[in-house]
mmCIF file of C-alpha atoms in Angstrom:
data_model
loop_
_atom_site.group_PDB
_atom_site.id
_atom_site.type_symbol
_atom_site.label_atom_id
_atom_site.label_comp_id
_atom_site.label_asym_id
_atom_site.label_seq_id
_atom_site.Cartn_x
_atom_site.Cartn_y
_atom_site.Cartn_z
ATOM 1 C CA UNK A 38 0.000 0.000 0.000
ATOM 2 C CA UNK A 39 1.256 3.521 -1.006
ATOM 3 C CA UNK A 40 1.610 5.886 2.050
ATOM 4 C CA UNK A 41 -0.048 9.366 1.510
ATOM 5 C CA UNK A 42 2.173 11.979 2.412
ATOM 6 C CA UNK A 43 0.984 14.353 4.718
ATOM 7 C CA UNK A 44 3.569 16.543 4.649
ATOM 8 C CA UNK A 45 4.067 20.313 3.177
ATOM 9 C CA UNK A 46 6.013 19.089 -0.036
ATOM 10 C CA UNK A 47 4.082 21.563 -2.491
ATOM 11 C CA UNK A 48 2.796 24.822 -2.018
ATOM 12 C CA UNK A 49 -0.392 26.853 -2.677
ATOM 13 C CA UNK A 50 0.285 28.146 -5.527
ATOM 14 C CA UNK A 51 1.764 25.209 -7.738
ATOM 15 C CA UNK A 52 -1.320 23.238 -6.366
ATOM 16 C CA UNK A 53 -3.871 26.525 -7.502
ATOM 17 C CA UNK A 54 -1.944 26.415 -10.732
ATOM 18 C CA UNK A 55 -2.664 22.325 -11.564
ATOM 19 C CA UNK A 56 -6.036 22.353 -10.160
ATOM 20 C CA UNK A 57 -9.551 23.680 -10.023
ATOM 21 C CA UNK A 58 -11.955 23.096 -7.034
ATOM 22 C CA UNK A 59 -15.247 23.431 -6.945
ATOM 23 C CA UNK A 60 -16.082 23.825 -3.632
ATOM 24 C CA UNK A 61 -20.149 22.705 -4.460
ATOM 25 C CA UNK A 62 -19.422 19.718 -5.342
ATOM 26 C CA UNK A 63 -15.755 19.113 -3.435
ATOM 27 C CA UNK A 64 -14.129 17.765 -6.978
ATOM 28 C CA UNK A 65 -10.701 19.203 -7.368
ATOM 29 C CA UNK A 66 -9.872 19.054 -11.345
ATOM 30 C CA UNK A 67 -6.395 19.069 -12.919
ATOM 31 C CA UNK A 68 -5.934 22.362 -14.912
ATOM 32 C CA UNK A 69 -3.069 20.869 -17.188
ATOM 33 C CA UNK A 70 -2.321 17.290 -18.229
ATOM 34 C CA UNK A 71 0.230 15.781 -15.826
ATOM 35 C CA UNK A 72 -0.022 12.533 -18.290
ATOM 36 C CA UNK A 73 -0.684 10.784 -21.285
ATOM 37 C CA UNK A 74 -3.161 9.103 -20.589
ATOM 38 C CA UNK A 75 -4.402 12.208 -17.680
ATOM 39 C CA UNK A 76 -6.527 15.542 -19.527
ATOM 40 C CA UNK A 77 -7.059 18.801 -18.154
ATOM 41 C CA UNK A 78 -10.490 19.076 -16.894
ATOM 42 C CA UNK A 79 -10.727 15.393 -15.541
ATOM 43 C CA UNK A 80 -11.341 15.065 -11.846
ATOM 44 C CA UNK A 81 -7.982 14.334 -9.871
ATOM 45 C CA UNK A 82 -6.936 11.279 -8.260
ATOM 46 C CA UNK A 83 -8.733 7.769 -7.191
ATOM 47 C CA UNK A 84 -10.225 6.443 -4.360
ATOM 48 C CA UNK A 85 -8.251 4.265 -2.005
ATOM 49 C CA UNK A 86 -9.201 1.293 -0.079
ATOM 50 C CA UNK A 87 -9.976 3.163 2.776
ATOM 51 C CA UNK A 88 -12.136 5.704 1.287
ATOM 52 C CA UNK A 89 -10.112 8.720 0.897
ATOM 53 C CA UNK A 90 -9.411 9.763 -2.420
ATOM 54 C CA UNK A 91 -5.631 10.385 -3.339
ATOM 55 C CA UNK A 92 -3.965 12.167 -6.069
ATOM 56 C CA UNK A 93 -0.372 11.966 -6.869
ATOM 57 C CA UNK A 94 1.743 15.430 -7.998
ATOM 58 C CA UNK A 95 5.209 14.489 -9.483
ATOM 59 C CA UNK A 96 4.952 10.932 -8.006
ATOM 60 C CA UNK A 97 4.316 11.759 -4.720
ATOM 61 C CA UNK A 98 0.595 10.722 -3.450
ATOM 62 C CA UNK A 99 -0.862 13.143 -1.436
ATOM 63 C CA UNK A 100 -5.282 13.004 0.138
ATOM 64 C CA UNK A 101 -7.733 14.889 -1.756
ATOM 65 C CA UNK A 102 -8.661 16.728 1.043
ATOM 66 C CA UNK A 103 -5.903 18.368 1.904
ATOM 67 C CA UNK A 104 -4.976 19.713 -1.259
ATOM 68 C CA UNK A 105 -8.190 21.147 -1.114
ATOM 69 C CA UNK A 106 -7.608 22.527 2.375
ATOM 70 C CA UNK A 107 -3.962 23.909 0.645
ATOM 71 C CA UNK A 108 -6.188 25.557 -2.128
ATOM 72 C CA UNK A 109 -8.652 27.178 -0.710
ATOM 73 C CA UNK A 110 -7.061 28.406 2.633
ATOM 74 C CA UNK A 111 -3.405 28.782 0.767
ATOM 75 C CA UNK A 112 -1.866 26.490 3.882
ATOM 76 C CA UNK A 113 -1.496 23.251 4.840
ATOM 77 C CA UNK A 114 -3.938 22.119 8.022
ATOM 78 C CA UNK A 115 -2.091 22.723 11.230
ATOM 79 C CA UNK A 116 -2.767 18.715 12.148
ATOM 80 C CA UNK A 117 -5.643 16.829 10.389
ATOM 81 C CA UNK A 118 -8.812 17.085 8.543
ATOM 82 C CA UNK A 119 -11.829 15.922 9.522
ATOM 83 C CA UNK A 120 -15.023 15.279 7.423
ATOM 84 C CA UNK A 121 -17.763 16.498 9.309
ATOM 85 C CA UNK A 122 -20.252 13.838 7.770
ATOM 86 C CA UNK A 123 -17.947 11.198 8.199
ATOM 87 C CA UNK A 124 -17.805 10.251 4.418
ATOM 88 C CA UNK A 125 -13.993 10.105 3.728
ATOM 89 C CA UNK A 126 -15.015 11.166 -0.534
ATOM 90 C CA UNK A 127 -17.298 13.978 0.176
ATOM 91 C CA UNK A 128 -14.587 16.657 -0.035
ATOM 92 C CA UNK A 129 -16.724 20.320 -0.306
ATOM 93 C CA UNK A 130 -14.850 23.000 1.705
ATOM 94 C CA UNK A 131 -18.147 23.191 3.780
ATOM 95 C CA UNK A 132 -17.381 19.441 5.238
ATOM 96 C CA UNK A 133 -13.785 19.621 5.698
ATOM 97 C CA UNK A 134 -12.585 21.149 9.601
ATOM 98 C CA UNK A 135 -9.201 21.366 10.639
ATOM 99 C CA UNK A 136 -9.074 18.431 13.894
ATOM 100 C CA UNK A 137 -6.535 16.876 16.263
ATOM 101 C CA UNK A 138 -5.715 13.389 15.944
ATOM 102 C CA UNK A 139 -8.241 13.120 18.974
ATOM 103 C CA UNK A 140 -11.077 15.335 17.751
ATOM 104 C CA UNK A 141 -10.808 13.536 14.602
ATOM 105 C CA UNK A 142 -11.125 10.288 16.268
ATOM 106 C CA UNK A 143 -14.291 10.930 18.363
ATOM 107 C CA UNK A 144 -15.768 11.569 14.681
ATOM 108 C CA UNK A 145 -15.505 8.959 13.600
ATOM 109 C CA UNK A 146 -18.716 6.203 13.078
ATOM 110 C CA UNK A 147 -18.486 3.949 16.292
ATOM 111 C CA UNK A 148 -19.119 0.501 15.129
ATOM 112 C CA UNK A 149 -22.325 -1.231 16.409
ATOM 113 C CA UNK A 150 -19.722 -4.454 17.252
ATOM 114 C CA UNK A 151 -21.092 -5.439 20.408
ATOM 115 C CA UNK A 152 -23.482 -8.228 21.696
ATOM 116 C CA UNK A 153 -25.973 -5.762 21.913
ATOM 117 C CA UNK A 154 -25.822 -4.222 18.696
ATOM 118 C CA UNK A 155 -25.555 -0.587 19.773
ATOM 119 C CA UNK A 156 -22.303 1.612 19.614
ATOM 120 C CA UNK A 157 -19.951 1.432 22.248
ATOM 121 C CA UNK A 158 -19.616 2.789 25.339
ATOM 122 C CA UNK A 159 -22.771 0.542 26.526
ATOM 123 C CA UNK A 160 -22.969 -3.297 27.959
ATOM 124 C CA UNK A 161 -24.694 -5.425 30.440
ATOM 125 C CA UNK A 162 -24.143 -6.609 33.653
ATOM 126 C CA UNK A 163 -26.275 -8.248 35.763
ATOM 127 C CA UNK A 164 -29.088 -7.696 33.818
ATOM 128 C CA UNK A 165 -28.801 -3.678 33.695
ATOM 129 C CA UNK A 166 -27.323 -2.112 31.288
ATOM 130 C CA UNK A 167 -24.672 0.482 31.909
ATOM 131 C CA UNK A 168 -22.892 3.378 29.978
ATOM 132 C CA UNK A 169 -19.328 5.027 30.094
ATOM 133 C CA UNK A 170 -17.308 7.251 28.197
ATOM 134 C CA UNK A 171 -13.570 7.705 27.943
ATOM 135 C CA UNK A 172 -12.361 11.035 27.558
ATOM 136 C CA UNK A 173 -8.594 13.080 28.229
ATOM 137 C CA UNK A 174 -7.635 8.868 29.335
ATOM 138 C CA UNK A 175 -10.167 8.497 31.646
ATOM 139 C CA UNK A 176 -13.629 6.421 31.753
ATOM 140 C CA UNK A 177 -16.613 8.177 33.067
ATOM 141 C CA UNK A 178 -19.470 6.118 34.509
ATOM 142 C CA UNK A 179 -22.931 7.688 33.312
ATOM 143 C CA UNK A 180 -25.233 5.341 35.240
ATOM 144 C CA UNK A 181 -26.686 2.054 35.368
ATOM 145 C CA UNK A 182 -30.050 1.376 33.616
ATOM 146 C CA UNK A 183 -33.480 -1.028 33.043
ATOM 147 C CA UNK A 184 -33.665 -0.204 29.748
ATOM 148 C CA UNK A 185 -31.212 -0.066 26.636
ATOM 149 C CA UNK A 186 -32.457 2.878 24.811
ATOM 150 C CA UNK A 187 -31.935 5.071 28.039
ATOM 151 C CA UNK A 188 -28.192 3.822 28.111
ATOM 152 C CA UNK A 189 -27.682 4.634 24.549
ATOM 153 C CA UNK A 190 -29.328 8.245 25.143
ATOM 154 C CA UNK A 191 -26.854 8.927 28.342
ATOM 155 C CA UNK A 192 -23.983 7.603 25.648
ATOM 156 C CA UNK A 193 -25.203 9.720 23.213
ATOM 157 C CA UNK A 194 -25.633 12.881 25.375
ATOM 158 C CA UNK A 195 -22.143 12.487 26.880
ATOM 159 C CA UNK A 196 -21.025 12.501 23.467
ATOM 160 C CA UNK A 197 -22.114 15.745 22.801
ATOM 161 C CA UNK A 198 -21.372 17.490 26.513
ATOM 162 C CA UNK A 199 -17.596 16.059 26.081
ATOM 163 C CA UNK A 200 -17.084 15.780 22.169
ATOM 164 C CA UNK A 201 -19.572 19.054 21.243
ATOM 165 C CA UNK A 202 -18.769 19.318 17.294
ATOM 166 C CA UNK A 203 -16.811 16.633 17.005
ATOM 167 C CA UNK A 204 -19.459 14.179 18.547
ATOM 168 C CA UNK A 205 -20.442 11.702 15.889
ATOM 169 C CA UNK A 206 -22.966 12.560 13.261
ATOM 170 C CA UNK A 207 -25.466 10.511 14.470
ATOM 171 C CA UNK A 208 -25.697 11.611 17.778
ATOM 172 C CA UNK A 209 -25.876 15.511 16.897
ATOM 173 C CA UNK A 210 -29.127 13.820 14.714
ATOM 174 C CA UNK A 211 -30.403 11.995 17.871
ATOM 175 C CA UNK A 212 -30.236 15.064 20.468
ATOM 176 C CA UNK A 213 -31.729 17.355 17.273
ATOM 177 C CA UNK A 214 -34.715 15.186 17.023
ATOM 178 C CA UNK A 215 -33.969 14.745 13.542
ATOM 179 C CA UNK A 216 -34.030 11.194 12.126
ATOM 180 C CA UNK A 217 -31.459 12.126 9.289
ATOM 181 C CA UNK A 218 -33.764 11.484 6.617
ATOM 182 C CA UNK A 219 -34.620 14.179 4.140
ATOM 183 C CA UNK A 220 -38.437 15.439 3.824
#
């Protein structure tokens, strides 16, 4: 596997002279033909296994998103990008944030990869079910309860008191009252 650089290699203006953005749709466009078989006006780059699309400027690969980042704000991110939506191709300016490695992290989708089939951060025991979350390397206990959905909604609201923007998507839906699908 190819590792991305992440480092400050190019600058802003070689990368607003091979590429356009548009920020609408997040698609960042070569302006010239870096190859034979590559044309001007084509979008840049490929997705990658993990979901973040790359494109690669005088063999060196670099992520979509912070060229973009490089473009439009004419420096590199101080640490990381986040996508606020979580999807890793969906690269419009308005859904790329600068992050640390941590607020980047507590972004991300939790898996639903326990017995109980909700995110984690909830689990039985003895019958009750009970709900933590681990923030600046410590575990915070948010109570014991009868039922699951009142775990997951002490889960969810910690998530938002301790992560605030960078809570997952989800939650920020599930506190809003809004079930995340359009009208």
């Amino acid at each position: 596997m190819t590792r991305i650089r992440s480092n400050n290699a190019i600058d802003a203006e070689e990368v607003r002279r091979l590429f356009d953005y548009e920020p609408e749709t997040g698609v960042l466009r070569w302006k010239v033909s870096p190859a034979r078989n590559v044309f001007a006006g084509v979008a840049a780059g490929s997705l990658g296994i993990l979901g973040y699309r790359s494109v690669t400027v005088r063999q060196t690969p670099y992520q979509a998103h912070r060229l973009i980042w490089l473009h439009v704000h004419g420096r590199w991110p101080a640490e990381q990008i986040d996508h606020i939506d979580g999807n890793k191709s969906n690269n419009r300016i308005a859904n790329l944030r600068e992050a640390t490695r941590v607020e980047n992290r507590r972004n991300m989708p939790i898996p639903k990869n326990n017995s109980l089939g909700v995110s984690a951060g909830v689990y039985v025991d003895r019958n009750r079910f009970r709900a933590y979350i681990e923030t600046d390397g410590r575990r915070i206990h948010l109570g014991c309860f009868s039922e699951l959905a009142e775990a997951v909604a002490a889960r969810r609201s910690a998530e938002l008191r301790y992560f605030g923007e960078f809570a997952p998507q989800d939650c920020r839906r599930v506190a809003l009252g809004d079930s995340g699908e359009g009208a």
